[in-house]
GROMACS .gro file of C-alpha atoms in nm:
model
  490
    1MET     CA    1   1.030  -9.782   0.094
    2ARG     CA    2   1.162 -10.023   0.362
    3LEU     CA    3   1.490 -10.243   0.280
    4SER     CA    4   1.522 -10.597   0.371
    5ARG     CA    5   1.703 -10.698   0.671
    6ARG     CA    6   1.956 -10.878   0.383
    7SER     CA    7   1.953 -10.589   0.209
    8LEU     CA    8   2.215 -10.416   0.520
    9LEU     CA    9   2.550 -10.387   0.325
   10THR     CA   10   2.655 -10.805   0.303
   11GLY     CA   11   3.026 -10.912   0.295
   12THR     CA   12   3.069 -11.198   0.098
   13ALA     CA   13   3.133 -11.485   0.381
   14GLY     CA   14   2.809 -11.658   0.282
   15LEU     CA   15   2.650 -11.611  -0.055
   16ALA     CA   16   2.303 -11.707  -0.062
   17GLY     CA   17   2.262 -11.880  -0.391
   18ALA     CA   18   2.629 -12.058  -0.409
   19ALA     CA   19   2.748 -12.364  -0.535
   20VAL     CA   20   2.747 -12.640  -0.257
   21VAL     CA   21   2.865 -12.944  -0.441
   22GLY     CA   22   3.106 -13.168  -0.349
   23ARG     CA   23   3.284 -13.353  -0.077
   24SER     CA   24   3.428 -13.123   0.234
   25ALA     CA   25   3.806 -13.216   0.338
   26LYS     CA   26   3.671 -13.293   0.719
   27ALA     CA   27   3.520 -13.626   0.531
   28GLU     CA   28   3.804 -13.723   0.329
   29GLY     CA   29   3.930 -13.972   0.580
   30ALA     CA   30   4.092 -14.289   0.338
   31ARG     CA   31   4.076 -14.122  -0.046
   32SER     CA   32   4.291 -13.862   0.070
   33GLY     CA   33   4.596 -13.926  -0.067
   34ALA     CA   34   4.479 -14.102  -0.379
   35ALA     CA   35   4.630 -14.042  -0.673
   36VAL     CA   36   4.556 -13.884  -0.967
   37ASP     CA   37   4.669 -13.728  -1.301
   38ALA     CA   38   4.654 -13.329  -1.238
   39VAL     CA   39   4.482 -13.206  -0.885
   40VAL     CA   40   4.319 -12.862  -0.940
   41ILE     CA   41   4.406 -12.554  -0.659
   42GLY     CA   42   4.109 -12.283  -0.627
   43GLY     CA   43   3.710 -12.346  -0.761
   44GLY     CA   44   3.617 -12.017  -0.973
   45LEU     CA   45   3.579 -12.033  -1.282
   46SER     CA   46   3.932 -12.085  -1.441
   47GLY     CA   47   3.996 -12.386  -1.222
   48LEU     CA   48   3.674 -12.516  -1.253
   49ILE     CA   49   3.742 -12.517  -1.675
   50ALA     CA   50   4.084 -12.679  -1.588
   51ALA     CA   51   3.867 -12.962  -1.429
   52ARG     CA   52   3.659 -13.014  -1.711
   53GLU     CA   53   3.872 -12.977  -1.973
   54LEU     CA   54   4.104 -13.283  -1.825
   55VAL     CA   55   3.821 -13.465  -1.724
   56LYS     CA   56   3.679 -13.433  -2.084
   57GLN     CA   57   4.060 -13.571  -2.147
   58GLY     CA   58   4.029 -13.892  -1.947
   59LYS     CA   59   4.226 -13.756  -1.696
   60THR     CA   60   4.178 -13.817  -1.309
   61VAL     CA   61   4.120 -13.541  -1.132
   62THR     CA   62   4.087 -13.395  -0.791
   63LEU     CA   63   3.955 -13.005  -0.725
   64LEU     CA   64   4.066 -12.830  -0.439
   65GLU     CA   65   3.833 -12.576  -0.290
   66ALA     CA   66   3.919 -12.323   0.037
   67LYS     CA   67   3.594 -12.266   0.053
   68SER     CA   68   3.244 -12.430   0.176
   69THR     CA   69   3.138 -12.280  -0.182
   70ILE     CA   70   3.227 -12.310  -0.568
   71GLY     CA   71   3.267 -12.036  -0.777
   72GLY     CA   72   3.506 -11.753  -0.665
   73ARG     CA   73   3.389 -11.462  -0.802
   74MET     CA   74   3.108 -11.625  -1.006
   75VAL     CA   75   2.894 -11.645  -0.764
   76ASN     CA   76   2.505 -11.543  -0.845
   77GLN     CA   77   2.193 -11.494  -0.561
   78LYS     CA   78   1.848 -11.429  -0.593
   79VAL     CA   79   1.741 -11.067  -0.470
   80ALA     CA   80   1.361 -10.919  -0.396
   81GLY     CA   81   1.185 -10.917  -0.683
   82GLY     CA   82   1.174 -11.185  -0.849
   83GLY     CA   83   1.541 -11.084  -0.997
   84VAL     CA   84   1.854 -11.227  -0.979
   85ILE     CA   85   2.239 -11.045  -0.917
   86ASP     CA   86   2.562 -11.145  -0.919
   87LEU     CA   87   2.832 -11.061  -0.638
   88GLY     CA   88   3.129 -11.136  -0.868
   89GLY     CA   89   3.139 -11.072  -1.258
   90GLN     CA   90   2.869 -11.085  -1.478
   91TRP     CA   91   2.923 -10.927  -1.842
   92GLY     CA   92   3.019 -11.064  -2.180
   93GLY     CA   93   3.188 -10.881  -2.385
   94LYS     CA   94   3.130 -10.819  -2.754
   95THR     CA   95   3.488 -11.050  -2.859
   96HIS     CA   96   3.470 -11.294  -2.526
   97TYR     CA   97   3.393 -11.577  -2.804
   98ARG     CA   98   3.459 -11.850  -2.567
   99LEU     CA   99   3.266 -11.734  -2.255
  100GLU     CA  100   3.026 -11.721  -2.573
  101ALA     CA  101   3.021 -12.099  -2.618
  102LEU     CA  102   3.073 -12.204  -2.278
  103SER     CA  103   2.690 -12.086  -2.249
  104GLU     CA  104   2.580 -12.257  -2.574
  105GLU     CA  105   2.694 -12.556  -2.468
  106LEU     CA  106   2.551 -12.520  -2.124
  107LYS     CA  107   2.274 -12.355  -2.322
  108LEU     CA  108   2.263 -12.109  -2.106
  109LYS     CA  109   2.030 -11.777  -2.253
  110ARG     CA  110   2.171 -11.451  -2.253
  111TYR     CA  111   2.067 -11.108  -2.344
  112PRO     CA  112   2.205 -10.763  -2.457
  113SER     CA  113   2.319 -10.526  -2.165
  114TYR     CA  114   2.076 -10.245  -2.223
  115TYR     CA  115   2.201  -9.889  -2.422
  116GLU     CA  116   1.887  -9.731  -2.489
  117GLY     CA  117   1.830  -9.387  -2.362
  118LYS     CA  118   2.034  -9.127  -2.225
  119GLY     CA  119   2.326  -9.125  -1.980
  120VAL     CA  120   2.477  -8.909  -1.671
  121PHE     CA  121   2.782  -8.715  -1.691
  122ILE     CA  122   2.877  -8.500  -1.344
  123TRP     CA  123   3.097  -8.320  -1.272
  124ASN     CA  124   3.178  -8.117  -0.929
  125GLY     CA  125   2.832  -8.123  -0.852
  126LYS     CA  126   2.662  -8.061  -1.171
  127SER     CA  127   2.464  -8.262  -1.371
  128TYR     CA  128   2.450  -8.300  -1.762
  129THR     CA  129   2.234  -8.521  -1.908
  130THR     CA  130   2.419  -8.646  -2.202
  131ASP     CA  131   2.468  -8.897  -2.508
  132LEU     CA  132   2.678  -9.227  -2.473
  133PHE     CA  133   3.005  -9.243  -2.645
  134ASN     CA  134   3.066  -9.369  -3.004
  135ASP     CA  135   3.359  -9.369  -2.990
  136PHE     CA  136   3.554  -9.469  -2.666
  137TRP     CA  137   3.837  -9.281  -2.749
  138ARG     CA  138   3.639  -8.992  -2.712
  139SER     CA  139   3.441  -9.008  -2.464
  140ILE     CA  140   3.457  -8.860  -2.096
  141GLY     CA  141   3.304  -9.117  -1.861
  142PHE     CA  142   3.064  -9.314  -2.062
  143SER     CA  143   2.894  -9.013  -2.203
  144ASN     CA  144   2.929  -8.819  -2.522
  145PRO     CA  145   3.169  -8.488  -2.452
  146ASP     CA  146   2.968  -8.249  -2.683
  147ASP     CA  147   2.721  -8.293  -2.412
  148ILE     CA  148   2.911  -8.162  -2.115
  149ASP     CA  149   2.860  -7.805  -2.100
  150LEU     CA  150   3.223  -7.749  -2.025
  151PRO     CA  151   3.496  -7.516  -2.134
  152GLU     CA  152   3.611  -7.665  -2.507
  153LYS     CA  153   3.967  -7.595  -2.421
  154GLU     CA  154   3.949  -7.831  -2.131
  155LYS     CA  155   3.783  -8.093  -2.295
  156GLU     CA  156   4.003  -8.132  -2.592
  157ALA     CA  157   4.316  -8.114  -2.363
  158ALA     CA  158   4.173  -8.459  -2.157
  159LEU     CA  159   4.083  -8.562  -2.470
  160GLN     CA  160   4.421  -8.579  -2.614
  161LEU     CA  161   4.615  -8.711  -2.331
  162TRP     CA  162   4.355  -8.974  -2.370
  163ASN     CA  163   4.439  -9.042  -2.732
  164GLU     CA  164   4.875  -9.027  -2.675
  165LEU     CA  165   4.764  -9.337  -2.348
  166PHE     CA  166   4.559  -9.537  -2.649
  167GLU     CA  167   4.871  -9.499  -2.896
  168ILE     CA  168   5.076  -9.595  -2.655
  169SER     CA  169   4.845  -9.905  -2.562
  170LYS     CA  170   4.901  -9.971  -2.952
  171SER     CA  171   5.259 -10.034  -2.954
  172ILE     CA  172   5.293 -10.272  -2.660
  173SER     CA  173   5.344 -10.621  -2.618
  174VAL     CA  174   5.082 -10.859  -2.473
  175GLU     CA  175   5.263 -11.144  -2.378
  176GLN     CA  176   5.615 -10.972  -2.265
  177PRO     CA  177   5.503 -10.562  -2.150
  178TRP     CA  178   5.887 -10.539  -2.116
  179THR     CA  179   6.035 -10.553  -2.464
  180SER     CA  180   5.814 -10.282  -2.550
  181PRO     CA  181   5.921  -9.900  -2.673
  182ASN     CA  182   6.003  -9.743  -2.431
  183ALA     CA  183   5.903 -10.002  -2.150
  184GLN     CA  184   6.188  -9.889  -1.867
  185VAL     CA  185   6.093  -9.534  -1.869
  186LEU     CA  186   5.684  -9.619  -1.887
  187ASP     CA  187   5.762  -9.847  -1.584
  188ALA     CA  188   5.908  -9.613  -1.392
  189THR     CA  189   5.640  -9.378  -1.423
  190PRO     CA  190   5.360  -9.322  -1.221
  191VAL     CA  191   5.052  -9.268  -1.402
  192SER     CA  192   5.024  -9.006  -1.170
  193GLN     CA  193   5.361  -8.841  -1.257
  194TRP     CA  194   5.247  -8.835  -1.617
  195LEU     CA  195   4.977  -8.685  -1.632
  196LEU     CA  196   5.131  -8.359  -1.377
  197GLU     CA  197   5.461  -8.367  -1.647
  198ARG     CA  198   5.190  -8.244  -1.857
  199ASN     CA  199   5.005  -7.986  -1.674
  200ALA     CA  200   4.671  -8.228  -1.684
  201ALA     CA  201   4.356  -7.986  -1.543
  202PRO     CA  202   4.136  -8.200  -1.274
  203LEU     CA  203   3.902  -8.344  -1.611
  204ALA     CA  204   4.206  -8.520  -1.757
  205GLN     CA  205   4.310  -8.658  -1.398
  206TRP     CA  206   3.993  -8.778  -1.325
  207MET     CA  207   3.968  -9.004  -1.631
  208PHE     CA  208   4.262  -9.166  -1.567
  209GLY     CA  209   4.248  -9.172  -1.238
  210TRP     CA  210   3.827  -9.345  -1.326
  211ILE     CA  211   4.029  -9.603  -1.625
  212CYS     CA  212   4.244  -9.700  -1.381
  213ARG     CA  213   3.990  -9.778  -1.091
  214GLY     CA  214   3.722  -9.916  -1.274
  215ASN     CA  215   3.925 -10.078  -1.604
  216GLY     CA  216   3.798 -10.467  -1.565
  217ALA     CA  217   4.198 -10.599  -1.642
  218GLN     CA  218   4.344 -10.377  -1.298
  219VAL     CA  219   4.231 -10.098  -1.058
  220PHE     CA  220   4.466  -9.929  -0.874
  221GLU     CA  221   4.514  -9.553  -0.807
  222PRO     CA  222   4.733  -9.340  -1.045
  223TYR     CA  223   5.000  -9.321  -0.789
  224GLU     CA  224   5.009  -9.673  -0.714
  225SER     CA  225   5.122  -9.856  -1.062
  226SER     CA  226   5.283  -9.747  -1.401
  227MET     CA  227   5.217  -9.616  -1.739
  228LEU     CA  228   5.332  -9.952  -1.913
  229HIS     CA  229   5.110 -10.123  -1.677
  230LEU     CA  230   4.803  -9.858  -1.742
  231ALA     CA  231   4.838  -9.890  -2.143
  232TRP     CA  232   4.946 -10.334  -2.127
  233SER     CA  233   4.570 -10.302  -1.957
  234MET     CA  234   4.411 -10.139  -2.225
  235ALA     CA  235   4.619 -10.373  -2.479
  236VAL     CA  236   4.500 -10.668  -2.324
  237ALA     CA  237   4.099 -10.593  -2.287
  238PRO     CA  238   4.055 -10.301  -2.559
  239PRO     CA  239   3.781 -10.046  -2.416
  240ASN     CA  240   3.713  -9.976  -2.760
  241GLU     CA  241   3.609 -10.361  -2.820
  242THR     CA  242   3.251 -10.350  -2.540
  243ALA     CA  243   3.339 -10.594  -2.231
  244GLU     CA  244   2.955 -10.505  -2.059
  245ASP     CA  245   2.775 -10.652  -2.383
  246TRP     CA  246   2.531 -10.894  -2.256
  247LEU     CA  247   2.440 -11.107  -1.977
  248PHE     CA  248   2.335 -11.428  -1.850
  249TYR     CA  249   1.885 -11.449  -1.781
  250LYS     CA  250   1.967 -11.679  -1.464
  251GLY     CA  251   2.357 -11.509  -1.387
  252ALA     CA  252   2.667 -11.599  -1.486
  253GLY     CA  253   2.704 -11.778  -1.121
  254GLU     CA  254   2.508 -12.070  -1.362
  255VAL     CA  255   2.803 -12.143  -1.512
  256ALA     CA  256   2.978 -12.217  -1.152
  257LYS     CA  257   2.732 -12.382  -1.074
  258ILE     CA  258   2.636 -12.599  -1.371
  259ILE     CA  259   3.057 -12.693  -1.396
  260ALA     CA  260   3.046 -12.756  -1.052
  261ASN     CA  261   2.750 -12.983  -1.076
  262GLU     CA  262   2.968 -13.205  -1.385
  263LEU     CA  263   3.264 -13.296  -1.159
  264GLY     CA  264   3.067 -13.381  -0.899
  265SER     CA  265   3.255 -13.544  -0.622
  266ARG     CA  266   3.591 -13.493  -0.771
  267ILE     CA  267   3.538 -13.130  -0.563
  268ILE     CA  268   3.665 -13.109  -0.216
  269LEU     CA  269   3.526 -12.811  -0.011
  270ASN     CA  270   3.657 -12.660   0.277
  271ALA     CA  271   4.034 -12.783   0.111
  272PRO     CA  272   4.302 -12.491   0.187
  273VAL     CA  273   4.605 -12.548   0.010
  274PHE     CA  274   4.902 -12.501   0.251
  275LYS     CA  275   5.223 -12.730   0.078
  276ILE     CA  276   5.317 -12.832  -0.236
  277ASP     CA  277   5.620 -13.086  -0.262
  278GLN     CA  278   5.726 -13.182  -0.540
  279ASP     CA  279   5.983 -13.466  -0.682
  280SER     CA  280   6.048 -13.685  -0.988
  281SER     CA  281   5.758 -13.904  -0.959
  282GLY     CA  282   5.509 -13.596  -0.948
  283LEU     CA  283   5.402 -13.398  -0.638
  284THR     CA  284   5.215 -13.410  -0.367
  285VAL     CA  285   4.906 -13.151  -0.261
  286ILE     CA  286   4.858 -13.085   0.204
  287TYR     CA  287   4.544 -12.918   0.208
  288GLY     CA  288   4.267 -12.894   0.493
  289ASP     CA  289   4.415 -13.072   0.765
  290CYS     CA  290   4.705 -13.217   0.699
  291LYS     CA  291   4.504 -13.471   0.434
  292THR     CA  292   4.675 -13.501   0.115
  293VAL     CA  293   4.654 -13.616  -0.254
  294ARG     CA  294   4.933 -13.743  -0.496
  295ALA     CA  295   4.888 -13.610  -0.788
  296LYS     CA  296   5.161 -13.620  -1.198
  297THR     CA  297   5.058 -13.267  -1.194
  298ALA     CA  298   4.885 -12.927  -1.039
  299VAL     CA  299   4.693 -12.662  -1.169
  300VAL     CA  300   4.724 -12.337  -0.941
  301ALA     CA  301   4.455 -12.082  -1.012
  302ILE     CA  302   4.382 -11.860  -0.744
  303PRO     CA  303   4.448 -11.489  -0.725
  304PRO     CA  304   4.808 -11.451  -0.738
  305PRO     CA  305   4.917 -11.293  -0.398
  306LEU     CA  306   4.754 -11.605  -0.319
  307ARG     CA  307   5.002 -11.867  -0.465
  308LEU     CA  308   5.252 -11.725  -0.149
  309ASN     CA  309   5.061 -11.839   0.109
  310ILE     CA  310   5.138 -12.194  -0.001
  311GLN     CA  311   5.455 -12.368   0.070
  312PHE     CA  312   5.632 -12.482  -0.251
  313ASN     CA  313   5.926 -12.725  -0.236
  314PRO     CA  314   6.084 -12.657  -0.420
  315PRO     CA  315   6.075 -12.313  -0.413
  316LEU     CA  316   5.956 -12.089  -0.651
  317PRO     CA  317   6.179 -11.852  -0.788
  318PRO     CA  318   6.288 -11.539  -0.612
  319ARG     CA  319   6.238 -11.340  -0.907
  320PHE     CA  320   5.838 -11.479  -0.910
  321VAL     CA  321   5.814 -11.452  -0.599
  322GLN     CA  322   5.914 -11.066  -0.586
  323LEU     CA  323   5.668 -11.023  -0.906
  324MET     CA  324   5.363 -11.111  -0.692
  325ARG     CA  325   5.441 -10.944  -0.406
  326ARG     CA  326   5.410 -10.671  -0.600
  327THR     CA  327   5.053 -10.802  -0.774
  328PRO     CA  328   4.839 -10.687  -0.497
  329MET     CA  329   4.480 -10.764  -0.539
  330PRO     CA  330   4.274 -10.454  -0.622
  331SER     CA  331   4.045 -10.232  -0.335
  332LYS     CA  332   3.666 -10.294  -0.470
  333TRP     CA  333   3.389 -10.374  -0.363
  334LYS     CA  334   3.056 -10.422  -0.569
  335VAL     CA  335   2.708 -10.271  -0.566
  336LEU     CA  336   2.408 -10.310  -0.635
  337ALA     CA  337   2.015 -10.174  -0.552
  338VAL     CA  338   1.726 -10.285  -0.643
  339TYR     CA  339   1.413 -10.154  -0.755
  340PRO     CA  340   1.075 -10.284  -0.822
  341THR     CA  341   1.073 -10.203  -1.167
  342ALA     CA  342   1.394 -10.002  -1.435
  343PHE     CA  343   1.199  -9.676  -1.315
  344TRP     CA  344   1.555  -9.487  -1.506
  345ARG     CA  345   1.435  -9.646  -1.851
  346ASP     CA  346   1.057  -9.531  -1.853
  347GLN     CA  347   1.261  -9.125  -1.854
  348GLY     CA  348   1.404  -9.219  -2.091
  349TYR     CA  349   1.800  -9.330  -1.964
  350CYS     CA  350   2.021  -9.634  -1.943
  351ALA     CA  351   2.185  -9.616  -1.600
  352ALA     CA  352   2.465  -9.537  -1.724
  353GLY     CA  353   2.618  -9.287  -1.481
  354SER     CA  354   2.990  -9.122  -1.461
  355GLY     CA  355   3.137  -8.913  -1.253
  356ASN     CA  356   3.334  -8.747  -0.986
  357LEU     CA  357   3.134  -8.822  -0.663
  358ASP     CA  358   3.263  -8.900  -0.309
  359VAL     CA  359   3.169  -9.287  -0.369
  360LEU     CA  360   3.065  -9.452  -0.673
  361GLU     CA  361   3.169  -9.321  -0.958
  362GLN     CA  362   3.017  -9.469  -1.289
  363THR     CA  363   2.669  -9.709  -1.249
  364ALA     CA  364   2.527  -9.978  -1.495
  365ASP     CA  365   2.233 -10.127  -1.611
  366ALA     CA  366   2.173 -10.477  -1.473
  367CYS     CA  367   1.876 -10.527  -1.533
  368PRO     CA  368   1.665 -10.870  -1.692
  369PRO     CA  369   1.503 -10.739  -2.007
  370GLU     CA  370   1.171 -10.613  -1.938
  371GLY     CA  371   1.349 -10.361  -1.614
  372ASN     CA  372   1.159 -10.622  -1.356
  373PRO     CA  373   1.324 -10.617  -1.119
  374GLY     CA  374   1.496 -10.269  -1.163
  375ILE     CA  375   1.947 -10.309  -1.121
  376ILE     CA  376   2.190 -10.090  -1.091
  377ALA     CA  377   2.493 -10.218  -1.113
  378SER     CA  378   2.805 -10.000  -0.971
  379PHE     CA  379   3.148  -9.998  -0.743
  380VAL     CA  380   3.389  -9.829  -0.486
  381SER     CA  381   3.715  -9.793  -0.591
  382GLY     CA  382   4.071  -9.801  -0.457
  383ASN     CA  383   4.106  -9.573  -0.195
  384LYS     CA  384   3.764  -9.467  -0.129
  385ILE     CA  385   3.731  -9.788   0.011
  386GLY     CA  386   3.966  -9.689   0.310
  387GLY     CA  387   3.777  -9.457   0.455
  388PHE     CA  388   3.436  -9.542   0.385
  389SER     CA  389   3.512  -9.957   0.533
  390GLN     CA  390   3.596  -9.762   0.868
  391LEU     CA  391   3.185  -9.596   0.854
  392SER     CA  392   2.905  -9.833   0.992
  393HIS     CA  393   2.688 -10.021   0.786
  394GLN     CA  394   2.440  -9.803   0.835
  395GLU     CA  395   2.695  -9.507   0.739
  396GLN     CA  396   2.812  -9.683   0.381
  397ARG     CA  397   2.445  -9.707   0.337
  398ALA     CA  398   2.328  -9.379   0.321
  399LEU     CA  399   2.685  -9.252   0.117
  400VAL     CA  400   2.575  -9.513  -0.172
  401LEU     CA  401   2.192  -9.394  -0.186
  402LYS     CA  402   2.361  -9.013  -0.180
  403ASP     CA  403   2.519  -9.113  -0.505
  404LEU     CA  404   2.252  -9.276  -0.651
  405ALA     CA  405   1.992  -8.998  -0.613
  406ALA     CA  406   2.246  -8.808  -0.770
  407TYR     CA  407   2.265  -8.986  -1.051
  408TRP     CA  408   1.895  -9.098  -1.129
  409GLY     CA  409   1.692  -8.880  -0.899
  410PRO     CA  410   1.471  -8.909  -0.590
  411GLN     CA  411   1.336  -9.290  -0.702
  412ALA     CA  412   1.726  -9.431  -0.649
  413LYS     CA  413   1.716  -9.321  -0.254
  414GLU     CA  414   1.403  -9.604  -0.202
  415PRO     CA  415   1.550  -9.988  -0.315
  416ILE     CA  416   1.384 -10.285  -0.234
  417GLU     CA  417   1.690 -10.419  -0.165
  418LEU     CA  418   2.050 -10.315  -0.162
  419VAL     CA  419   2.396 -10.562  -0.146
  420ILE     CA  420   2.699 -10.453  -0.061
  421VAL     CA  421   2.994 -10.748  -0.196
  422ARG     CA  422   3.329 -10.656   0.048
  423TRP     CA  423   3.557 -10.818  -0.214
  424THR     CA  424   3.829 -10.665   0.036
  425GLU     CA  425   3.699 -10.865   0.249
  426ASP     CA  426   3.716 -11.214   0.175
  427ALA     CA  427   4.034 -11.385   0.238
  428TRP     CA  428   4.015 -11.666  -0.055
  429ILE     CA  429   3.958 -11.398  -0.288
  430GLY     CA  430   4.138 -11.079  -0.115
  431GLY     CA  431   4.014 -10.824  -0.336
  432GLY     CA  432   3.896 -10.681  -0.676
  433TYR     CA  433   3.862 -10.805  -1.028
  434GLY     CA  434   4.210 -10.761  -1.249
  435VAL     CA  435   4.559 -10.778  -1.253
  436THR     CA  436   4.812 -10.488  -1.048
  437ARG     CA  437   5.148 -10.405  -1.095
  438SER     CA  438   5.340 -10.172  -0.860
  439THR     CA  439   5.551  -9.954  -1.054
  440GLY     CA  440   5.810 -10.102  -1.183
  441ALA     CA  441   5.756 -10.464  -1.131
  442TRP     CA  442   5.776 -10.511  -1.500
  443THR     CA  443   6.042 -10.459  -1.651
  444ALA     CA  444   6.217 -10.590  -1.315
  445PHE     CA  445   6.043 -10.927  -1.238
  446GLY     CA  446   5.818 -10.952  -1.477
  447SER     CA  447   6.004 -11.169  -1.795
  448GLY     CA  448   5.892 -11.505  -1.531
  449TRP     CA  449   5.557 -11.384  -1.476
  450GLN     CA  450   5.400 -11.663  -1.766
  451ASP     CA  451   5.655 -11.934  -1.611
  452ASP     CA  452   5.515 -12.239  -1.454
  453HIS     CA  453   5.710 -12.420  -1.153
  454GLY     CA  454   5.828 -12.764  -1.249
  455LYS     CA  455   5.492 -12.970  -1.240
  456VAL     CA  456   5.269 -12.706  -1.136
  457PHE     CA  457   5.106 -12.467  -1.364
  458TRP     CA  458   4.946 -12.180  -1.345
  459ALA     CA  459   4.597 -12.069  -1.421
  460GLY     CA  460   4.324 -11.795  -1.298
  461THR     CA  461   4.224 -11.507  -1.546
  462GLU     CA  462   4.467 -11.292  -1.357
  463GLN     CA  463   4.691 -11.524  -1.578
  464SER     CA  464   4.586 -11.440  -1.949
  465THR     CA  465   4.721 -11.203  -2.196
  466ARG     CA  466   4.376 -11.204  -2.334
  467TRP     CA  467   4.098 -10.991  -2.080
  468PRO     CA  468   4.239 -11.096  -1.758
  469GLY     CA  469   4.024 -10.973  -1.523
  470TYR     CA  470   3.698 -11.116  -1.652
  471PHE     CA  471   3.592 -11.465  -1.730
  472GLU     CA  472   3.722 -11.500  -2.099
  473GLY     CA  473   4.040 -11.498  -1.907
  474ALA     CA  474   4.025 -11.690  -1.659
  475ILE     CA  475   3.890 -11.981  -1.961
  476GLU     CA  476   4.164 -11.874  -2.148
  477ALA     CA  477   4.397 -11.915  -1.903
  478GLY     CA  478   4.266 -12.312  -1.781
  479LEU     CA  479   4.238 -12.398  -2.110
  480ALA     CA  480   4.614 -12.291  -2.189
  481ALA     CA  481   4.751 -12.459  -1.848
  482VAL     CA  482   4.619 -12.762  -1.983
  483LYS     CA  483   4.764 -12.734  -2.275
  484ARG     CA  484   5.055 -12.739  -2.142
  485LEU     CA  485   5.032 -12.933  -1.856
  486ASN     CA  486   4.951 -13.224  -2.112
  487ALA     CA  487   5.264 -13.212  -2.254
  488VAL     CA  488   5.396 -13.343  -1.903
  489LEU     CA  489   5.168 -13.594  -1.866
  490ALA     CA  490   5.219 -13.715  -2.260
   0.00000   0.00000   0.00000
């Protein structure tokens, strides 16, 4: 079956289906410099939520978005076979109550993720058909360990370390992790070192690498961050609460489109901000081709490292700057393979795959309920992107299809459309989802991570203390920023 032209690996520079609303910075002219109660910087979900809440409260708002489209990491796109894919996040979780309420308010229908049938675990080239785990604390990848024919001693040793991690996570303060028991030692210890000190076998090392690179609250290699940060990510985004529980019929990106349409001309596109000046009466935001917005307050809802691209006057506190420099955006690309139907369902599988393959460490069913078209979602994560990104598009495609076929058989080599979203190559996103902190960053510099800067209030999913890296965290952070902002406007 022949791939469509668009199915050759695509980046995020031109996202079909992205919301194009509001005004262009090039057309601002006379309106530039108009005073508003709040300027919101960043048109992803968190910024949209903050702006929407402020408008509901009767505030005057301008939202500045650097790109030509709105939505940030919440963008959907139509694909072959009449389907819809999300080029950013897509799932809602069992305890994502704010996202669920928002979907009901916007009258967007949802459906449960497909987990009926068997999964697959691949270890060193051998494939095991397995039941899905009943308890995340006793799982290997997505699989029930009892169905994996590996030495019992090796599996139990890995699961013992797994449970030790989760016990540590129970002791972590989600708002002040540096105050947690044994925080200094945990933050000085990279995950890889912790494993070596416990003589972890290859299976355990892979399991920890899999959760480091794949959990929605962060993405990093085990040698890049500390046990404190990994345990914190388990505490703020508990894996046992099923973060991938449901999807939107029209794609999650529809949420951003609807809110953007509500805000209308309050949104200015192609408006990257490069300076914020504060004084006693408010602040001046300089964006685009030296245009300005005068405001009483600002909400900055962009990925944390990008905050340093803005010149602040007065400047940001040095410790806060140091923390941002130790908070890189993760290396993560998203893979979406589209098929005429969900053939794996007919074979008794649910497309939940995991294993130590060359490129794709996990897969998931992302189809509509009827399985037409069939859609498998996956990711290229961590340092795998380093070498993978240097290959030609055709070589990348071949490696992706090889791994998909290893999981789901020869039919997986014949998608009608293949999309790879290169998050790291989008200058206004910078990488995948979640919060990464380098080893030692929490205890040395973390105490100011929630501190606002005068009349500038931080938002964005990474700012949340509950489900950071997810849509739920984006909503929480946007609403929390508005609450703090209102104290200044009162």
